[in-house]
PDB file of C-alpha atoms in Angstrom:
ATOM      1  CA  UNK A  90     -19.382  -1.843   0.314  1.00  0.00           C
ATOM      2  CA  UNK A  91     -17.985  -0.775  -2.822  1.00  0.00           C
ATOM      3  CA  UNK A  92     -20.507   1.814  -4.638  1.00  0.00           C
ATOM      4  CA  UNK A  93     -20.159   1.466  -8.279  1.00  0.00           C
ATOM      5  CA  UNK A  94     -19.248   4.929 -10.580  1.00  0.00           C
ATOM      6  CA  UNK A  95     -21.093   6.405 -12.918  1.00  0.00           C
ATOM      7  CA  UNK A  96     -20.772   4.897 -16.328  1.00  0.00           C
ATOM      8  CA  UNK A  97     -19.741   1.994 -14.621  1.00  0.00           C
ATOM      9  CA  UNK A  98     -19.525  -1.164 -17.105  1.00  0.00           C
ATOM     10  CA  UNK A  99     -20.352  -4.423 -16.025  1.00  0.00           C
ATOM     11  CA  UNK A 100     -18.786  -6.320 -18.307  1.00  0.00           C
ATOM     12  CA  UNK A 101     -15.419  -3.966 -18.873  1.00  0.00           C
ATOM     13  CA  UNK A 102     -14.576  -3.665 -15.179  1.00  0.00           C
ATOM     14  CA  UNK A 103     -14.625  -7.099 -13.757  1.00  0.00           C
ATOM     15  CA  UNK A 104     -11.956  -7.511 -17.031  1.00  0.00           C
ATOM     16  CA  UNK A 105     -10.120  -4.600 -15.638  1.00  0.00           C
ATOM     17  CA  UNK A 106      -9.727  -6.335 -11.924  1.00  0.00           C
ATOM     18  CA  UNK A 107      -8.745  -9.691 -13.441  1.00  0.00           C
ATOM     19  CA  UNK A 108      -6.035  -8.488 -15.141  1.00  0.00           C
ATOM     20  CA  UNK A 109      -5.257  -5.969 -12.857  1.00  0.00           C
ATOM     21  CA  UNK A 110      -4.823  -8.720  -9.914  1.00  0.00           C
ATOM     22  CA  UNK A 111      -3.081 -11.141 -12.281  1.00  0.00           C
ATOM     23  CA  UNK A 112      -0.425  -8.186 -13.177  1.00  0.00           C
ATOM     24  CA  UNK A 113      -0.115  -8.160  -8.826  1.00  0.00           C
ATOM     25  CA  UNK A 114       0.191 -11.395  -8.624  1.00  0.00           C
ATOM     26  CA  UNK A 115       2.619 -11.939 -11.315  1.00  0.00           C
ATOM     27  CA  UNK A 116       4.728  -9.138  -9.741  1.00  0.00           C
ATOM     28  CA  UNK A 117       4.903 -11.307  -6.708  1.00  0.00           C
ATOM     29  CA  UNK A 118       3.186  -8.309  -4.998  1.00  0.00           C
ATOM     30  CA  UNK A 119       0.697 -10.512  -3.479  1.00  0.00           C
ATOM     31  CA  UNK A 120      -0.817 -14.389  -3.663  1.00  0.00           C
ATOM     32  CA  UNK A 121      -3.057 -15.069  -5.338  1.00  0.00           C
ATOM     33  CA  UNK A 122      -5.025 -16.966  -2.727  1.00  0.00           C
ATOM     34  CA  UNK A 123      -5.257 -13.249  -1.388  1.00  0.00           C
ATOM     35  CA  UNK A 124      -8.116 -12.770  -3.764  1.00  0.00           C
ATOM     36  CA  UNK A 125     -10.322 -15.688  -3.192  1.00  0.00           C
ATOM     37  CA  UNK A 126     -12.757 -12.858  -1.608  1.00  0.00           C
ATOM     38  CA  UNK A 127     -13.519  -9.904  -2.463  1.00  0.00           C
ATOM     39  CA  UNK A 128     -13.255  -8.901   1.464  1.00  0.00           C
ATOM     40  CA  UNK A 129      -9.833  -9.263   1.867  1.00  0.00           C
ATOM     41  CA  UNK A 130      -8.036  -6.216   2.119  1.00  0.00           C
ATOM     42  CA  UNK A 131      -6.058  -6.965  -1.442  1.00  0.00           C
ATOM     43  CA  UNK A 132      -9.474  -7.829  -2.962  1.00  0.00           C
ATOM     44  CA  UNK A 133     -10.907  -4.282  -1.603  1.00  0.00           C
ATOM     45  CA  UNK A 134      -7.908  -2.414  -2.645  1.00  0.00           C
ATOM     46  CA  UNK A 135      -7.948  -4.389  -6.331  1.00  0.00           C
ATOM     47  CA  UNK A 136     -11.429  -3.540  -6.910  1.00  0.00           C
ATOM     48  CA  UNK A 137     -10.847   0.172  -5.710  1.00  0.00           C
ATOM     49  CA  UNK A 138      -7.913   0.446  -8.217  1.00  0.00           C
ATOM     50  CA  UNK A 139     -10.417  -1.488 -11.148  1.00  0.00           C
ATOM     51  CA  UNK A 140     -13.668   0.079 -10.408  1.00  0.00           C
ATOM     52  CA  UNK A 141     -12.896   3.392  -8.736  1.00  0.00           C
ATOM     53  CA  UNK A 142      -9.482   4.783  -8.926  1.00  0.00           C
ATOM     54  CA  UNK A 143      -9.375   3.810 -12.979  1.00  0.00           C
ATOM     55  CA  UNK A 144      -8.499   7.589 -13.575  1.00  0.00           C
ATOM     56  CA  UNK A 145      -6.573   8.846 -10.805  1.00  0.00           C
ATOM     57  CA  UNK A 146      -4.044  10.812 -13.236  1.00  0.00           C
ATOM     58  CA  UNK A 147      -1.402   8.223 -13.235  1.00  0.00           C
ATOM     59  CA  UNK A 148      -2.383   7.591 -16.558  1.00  0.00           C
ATOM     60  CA  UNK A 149      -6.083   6.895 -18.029  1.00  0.00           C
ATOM     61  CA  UNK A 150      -5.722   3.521 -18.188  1.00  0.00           C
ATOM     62  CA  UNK A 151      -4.193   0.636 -15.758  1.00  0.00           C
ATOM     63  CA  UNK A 152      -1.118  -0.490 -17.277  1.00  0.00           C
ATOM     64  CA  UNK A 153      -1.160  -3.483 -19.710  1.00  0.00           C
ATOM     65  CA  UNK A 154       2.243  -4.877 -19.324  1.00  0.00           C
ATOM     66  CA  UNK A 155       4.591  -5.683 -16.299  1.00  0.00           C
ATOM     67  CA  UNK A 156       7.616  -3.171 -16.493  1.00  0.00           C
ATOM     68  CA  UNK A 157       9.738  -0.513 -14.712  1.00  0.00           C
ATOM     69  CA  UNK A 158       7.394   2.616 -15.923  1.00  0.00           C
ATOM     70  CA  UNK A 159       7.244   4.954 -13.284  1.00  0.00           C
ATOM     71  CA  UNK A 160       2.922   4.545 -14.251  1.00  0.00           C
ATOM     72  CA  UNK A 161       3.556   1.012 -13.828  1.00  0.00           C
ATOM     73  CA  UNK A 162       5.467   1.453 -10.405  1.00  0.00           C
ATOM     74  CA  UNK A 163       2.123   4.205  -9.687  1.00  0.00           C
ATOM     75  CA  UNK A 164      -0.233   2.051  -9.404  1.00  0.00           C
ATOM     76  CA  UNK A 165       1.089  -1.025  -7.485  1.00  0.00           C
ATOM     77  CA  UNK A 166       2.177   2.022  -4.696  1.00  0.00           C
ATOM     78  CA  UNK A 167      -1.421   3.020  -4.710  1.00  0.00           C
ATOM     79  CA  UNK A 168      -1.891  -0.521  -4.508  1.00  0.00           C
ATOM     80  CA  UNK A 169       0.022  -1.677  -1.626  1.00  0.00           C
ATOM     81  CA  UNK A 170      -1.135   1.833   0.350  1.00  0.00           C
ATOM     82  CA  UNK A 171      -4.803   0.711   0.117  1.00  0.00           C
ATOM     83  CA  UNK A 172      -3.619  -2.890   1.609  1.00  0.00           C
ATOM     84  CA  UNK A 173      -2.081  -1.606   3.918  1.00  0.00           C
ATOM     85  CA  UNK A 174      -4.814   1.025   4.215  1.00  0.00           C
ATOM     86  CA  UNK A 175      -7.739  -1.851   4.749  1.00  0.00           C
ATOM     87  CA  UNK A 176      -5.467  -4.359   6.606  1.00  0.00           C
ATOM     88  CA  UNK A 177      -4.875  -1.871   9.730  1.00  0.00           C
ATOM     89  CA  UNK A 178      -8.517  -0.344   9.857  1.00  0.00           C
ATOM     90  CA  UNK A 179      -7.833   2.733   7.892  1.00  0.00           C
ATOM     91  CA  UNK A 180     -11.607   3.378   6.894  1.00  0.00           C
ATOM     92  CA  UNK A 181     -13.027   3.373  10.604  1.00  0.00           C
ATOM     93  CA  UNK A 182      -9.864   3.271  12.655  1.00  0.00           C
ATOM     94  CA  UNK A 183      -6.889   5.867  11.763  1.00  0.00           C
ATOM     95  CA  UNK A 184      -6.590   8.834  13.891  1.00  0.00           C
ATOM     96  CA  UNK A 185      -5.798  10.774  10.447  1.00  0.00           C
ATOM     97  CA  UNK A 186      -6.570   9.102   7.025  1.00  0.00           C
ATOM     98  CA  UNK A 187      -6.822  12.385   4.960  1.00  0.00           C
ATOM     99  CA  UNK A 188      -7.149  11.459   1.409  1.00  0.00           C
ATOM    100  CA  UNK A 189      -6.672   8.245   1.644  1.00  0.00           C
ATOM    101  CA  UNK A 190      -9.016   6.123  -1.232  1.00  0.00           C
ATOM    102  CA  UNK A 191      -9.582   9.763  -2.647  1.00  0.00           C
ATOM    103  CA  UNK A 192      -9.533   9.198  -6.492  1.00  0.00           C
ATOM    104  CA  UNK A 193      -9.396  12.262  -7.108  1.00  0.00           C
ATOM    105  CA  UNK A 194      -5.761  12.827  -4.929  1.00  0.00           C
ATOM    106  CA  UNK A 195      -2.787  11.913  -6.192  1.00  0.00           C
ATOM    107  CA  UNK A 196      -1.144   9.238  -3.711  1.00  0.00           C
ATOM    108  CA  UNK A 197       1.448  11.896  -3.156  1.00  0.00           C
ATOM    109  CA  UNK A 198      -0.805  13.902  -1.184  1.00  0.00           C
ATOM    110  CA  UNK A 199      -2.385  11.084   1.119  1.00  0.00           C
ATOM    111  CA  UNK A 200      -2.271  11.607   4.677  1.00  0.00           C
ATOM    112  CA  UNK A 201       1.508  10.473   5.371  1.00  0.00           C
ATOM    113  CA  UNK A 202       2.747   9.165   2.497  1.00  0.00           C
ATOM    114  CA  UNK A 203       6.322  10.842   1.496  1.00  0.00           C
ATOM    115  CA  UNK A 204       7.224  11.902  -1.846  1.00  0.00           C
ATOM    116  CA  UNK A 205      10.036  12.879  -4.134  1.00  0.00           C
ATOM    117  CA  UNK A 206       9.473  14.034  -7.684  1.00  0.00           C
ATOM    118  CA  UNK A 207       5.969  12.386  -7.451  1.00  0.00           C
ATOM    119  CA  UNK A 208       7.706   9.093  -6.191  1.00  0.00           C
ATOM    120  CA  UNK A 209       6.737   7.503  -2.984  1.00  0.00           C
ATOM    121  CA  UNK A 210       9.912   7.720  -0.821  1.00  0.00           C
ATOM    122  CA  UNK A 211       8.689   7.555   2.467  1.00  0.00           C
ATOM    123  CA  UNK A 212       5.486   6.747   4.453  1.00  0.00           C
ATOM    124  CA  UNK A 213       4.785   7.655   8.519  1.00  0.00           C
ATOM    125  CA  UNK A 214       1.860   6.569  10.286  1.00  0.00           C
ATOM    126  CA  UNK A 215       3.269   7.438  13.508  1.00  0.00           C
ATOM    127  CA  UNK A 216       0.574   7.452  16.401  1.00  0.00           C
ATOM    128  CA  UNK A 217      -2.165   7.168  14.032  1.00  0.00           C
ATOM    129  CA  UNK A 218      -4.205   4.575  15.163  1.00  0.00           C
ATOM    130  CA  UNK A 219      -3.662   1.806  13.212  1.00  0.00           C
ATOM    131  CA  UNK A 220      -4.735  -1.814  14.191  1.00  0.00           C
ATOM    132  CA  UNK A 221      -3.998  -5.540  13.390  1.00  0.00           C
ATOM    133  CA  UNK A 222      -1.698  -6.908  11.024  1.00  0.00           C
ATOM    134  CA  UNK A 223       0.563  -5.198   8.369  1.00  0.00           C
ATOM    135  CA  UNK A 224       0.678  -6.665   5.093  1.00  0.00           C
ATOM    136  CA  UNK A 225       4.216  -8.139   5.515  1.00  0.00           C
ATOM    137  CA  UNK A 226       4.283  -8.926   1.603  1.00  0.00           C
ATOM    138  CA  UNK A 227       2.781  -5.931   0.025  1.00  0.00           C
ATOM    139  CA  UNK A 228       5.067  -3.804   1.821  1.00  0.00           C
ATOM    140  CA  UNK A 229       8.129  -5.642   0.976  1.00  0.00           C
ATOM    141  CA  UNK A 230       7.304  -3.926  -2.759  1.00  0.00           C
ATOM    142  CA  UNK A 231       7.028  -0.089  -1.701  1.00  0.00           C
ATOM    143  CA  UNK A 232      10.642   0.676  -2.434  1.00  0.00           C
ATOM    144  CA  UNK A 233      10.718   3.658   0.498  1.00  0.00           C
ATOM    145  CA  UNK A 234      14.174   4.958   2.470  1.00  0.00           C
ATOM    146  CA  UNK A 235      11.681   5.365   5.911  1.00  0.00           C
ATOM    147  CA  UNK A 236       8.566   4.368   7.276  1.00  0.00           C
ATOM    148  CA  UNK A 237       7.529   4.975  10.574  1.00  0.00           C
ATOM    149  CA  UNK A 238       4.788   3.028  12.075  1.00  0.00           C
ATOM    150  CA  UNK A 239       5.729   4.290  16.437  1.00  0.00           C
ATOM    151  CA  UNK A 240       2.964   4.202  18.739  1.00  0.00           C
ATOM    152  CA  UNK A 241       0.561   2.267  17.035  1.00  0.00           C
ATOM    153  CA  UNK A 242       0.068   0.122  19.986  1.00  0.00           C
ATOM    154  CA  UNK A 243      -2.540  -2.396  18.179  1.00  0.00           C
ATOM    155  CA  UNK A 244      -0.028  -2.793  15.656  1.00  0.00           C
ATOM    156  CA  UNK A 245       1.525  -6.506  15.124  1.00  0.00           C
ATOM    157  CA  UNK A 246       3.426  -8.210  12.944  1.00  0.00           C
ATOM    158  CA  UNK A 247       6.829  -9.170  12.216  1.00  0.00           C
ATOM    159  CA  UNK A 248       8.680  -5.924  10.083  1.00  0.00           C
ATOM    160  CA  UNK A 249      12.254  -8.149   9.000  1.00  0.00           C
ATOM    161  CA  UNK A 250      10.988  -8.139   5.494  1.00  0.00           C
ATOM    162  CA  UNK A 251       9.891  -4.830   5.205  1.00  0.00           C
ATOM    163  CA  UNK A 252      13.245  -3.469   6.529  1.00  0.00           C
ATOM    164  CA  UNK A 253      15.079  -5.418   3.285  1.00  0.00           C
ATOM    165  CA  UNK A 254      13.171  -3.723   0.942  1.00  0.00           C
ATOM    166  CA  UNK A 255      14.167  -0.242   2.771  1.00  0.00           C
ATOM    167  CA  UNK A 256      15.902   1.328  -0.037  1.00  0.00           C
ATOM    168  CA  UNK A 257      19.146   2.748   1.022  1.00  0.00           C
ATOM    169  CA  UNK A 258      20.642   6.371   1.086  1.00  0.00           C
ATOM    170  CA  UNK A 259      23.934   7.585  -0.169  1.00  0.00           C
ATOM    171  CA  UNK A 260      25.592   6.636   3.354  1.00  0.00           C
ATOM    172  CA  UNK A 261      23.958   3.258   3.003  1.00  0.00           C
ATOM    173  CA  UNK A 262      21.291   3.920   5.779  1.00  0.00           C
ATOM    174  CA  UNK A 263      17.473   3.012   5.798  1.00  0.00           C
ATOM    175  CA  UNK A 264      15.310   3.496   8.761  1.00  0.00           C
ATOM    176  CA  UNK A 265      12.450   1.727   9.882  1.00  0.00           C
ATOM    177  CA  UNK A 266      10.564   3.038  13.133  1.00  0.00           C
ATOM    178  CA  UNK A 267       9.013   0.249  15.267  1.00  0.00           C
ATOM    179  CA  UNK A 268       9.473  -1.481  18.120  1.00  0.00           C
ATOM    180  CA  UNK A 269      12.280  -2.496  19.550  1.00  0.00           C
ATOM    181  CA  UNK A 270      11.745  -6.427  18.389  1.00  0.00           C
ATOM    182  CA  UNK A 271      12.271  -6.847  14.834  1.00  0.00           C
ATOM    183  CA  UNK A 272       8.755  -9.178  15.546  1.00  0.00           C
ATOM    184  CA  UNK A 273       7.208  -7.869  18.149  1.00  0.00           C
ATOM    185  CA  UNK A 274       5.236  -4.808  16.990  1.00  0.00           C
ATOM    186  CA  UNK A 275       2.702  -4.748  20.499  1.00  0.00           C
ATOM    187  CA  UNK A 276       6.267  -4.027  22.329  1.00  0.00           C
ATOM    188  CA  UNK A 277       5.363  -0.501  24.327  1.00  0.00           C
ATOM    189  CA  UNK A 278       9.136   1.106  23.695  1.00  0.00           C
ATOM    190  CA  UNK A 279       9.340   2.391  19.996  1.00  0.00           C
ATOM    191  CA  UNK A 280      12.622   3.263  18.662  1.00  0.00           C
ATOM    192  CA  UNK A 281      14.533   3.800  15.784  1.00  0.00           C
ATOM    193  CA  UNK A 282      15.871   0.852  14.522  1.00  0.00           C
ATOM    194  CA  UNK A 283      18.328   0.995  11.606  1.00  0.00           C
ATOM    195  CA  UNK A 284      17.239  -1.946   9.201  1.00  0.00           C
ATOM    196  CA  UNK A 285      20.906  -3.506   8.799  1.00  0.00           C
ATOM    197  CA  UNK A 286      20.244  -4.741  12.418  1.00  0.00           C
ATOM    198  CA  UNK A 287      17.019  -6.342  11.883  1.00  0.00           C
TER     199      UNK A 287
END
């Protein structure tokens, strides 16, 4: 369970998660039928971001408008981390989730999560432990050039639309670790796949 801050306002912060899920759902980040509980792993991660990660040094407050600002971009990355964070048992299952849900860390220095210039660029959680299903469209909006997910043997679910949001490098190549089905994420032999063949 969620334990609430001090100086937490009960009638501020529920305003703060409304809006803040109906900027992530405008986005097309994720459905809004993803909210109807609280228990989902997009309602955990939007209530983290509204009632505990409101001043995590991206900028003191969430952002108002829908937009290309890199604070903007800031928080749906910390966003889509926590999904994916809550959706593949992160809090009681990763081998390694330093940092992770920290709001006092910068997202640039959670456990495996790649940076450039303070950007998220790149994420591996390679042989880490993580379980069930990834969030297939929350990571379609981290805008990475890699992301390796090998040996995570519990992990499932089908990466095609993960690899089209790879962002490409200046010889047109994006790589995506996983199995070697572009569905099949419980297949034993991980390679490297590159993304154009998926």
């Amino acid at each position: 369970p969620l334990t609430k801050p001090d100086g937490f306002d009960e009638a501020i912060l529920p305003t703060k998660r409304q809006h803040f899920v109906q900027m992530v759902v405008e986005s097309g980040i994720s459905d809004s039928r993803d909210f109807n509980s609280l228990m989902t792993p997009q309602g955990k991660a939007a209530s983290f971001i509204a009632y505990i990660d409101a001043n995590n040094g991206l900028s003191k407050e969430l952002p108002q408008v829908i937009d290309n600002s890199d604070n903007f971009k800031g928080w749906m990355d910390r966003y889509v981390l926590m999904v994916l964070y809550h959706s593949t048992g992160g809090p009681s299952r990763w081998t390694n989730n330093s940092n992770f849900g920290n709001k006092d860390v910068p997202t640039c220095q959670w456990y495996g999560v790649q940076c450039t210039d303070g950007v998220v660029t790149g994420l591996d959680m390679s042989n880490n432990g993580l379980v069930g299903m990834l969030p297939h469209q929350e990571m379609t909006y981290l805008k990475v050039s890699n992301m390796d997910v090998s040996s995570n043997m519990a992990l499932r679910g089908d990466l095609s639309l993960a690899c089209e949001s790879l962002q490409r490098g200046d010889d047109n190549t994006a790589f995506l670790w996983k199995a070697d089905s572009c569905d099949d994420m419980a297949a034993a032999n991980m390679v490297q796949c590159d993304c154009c063949a998926c």
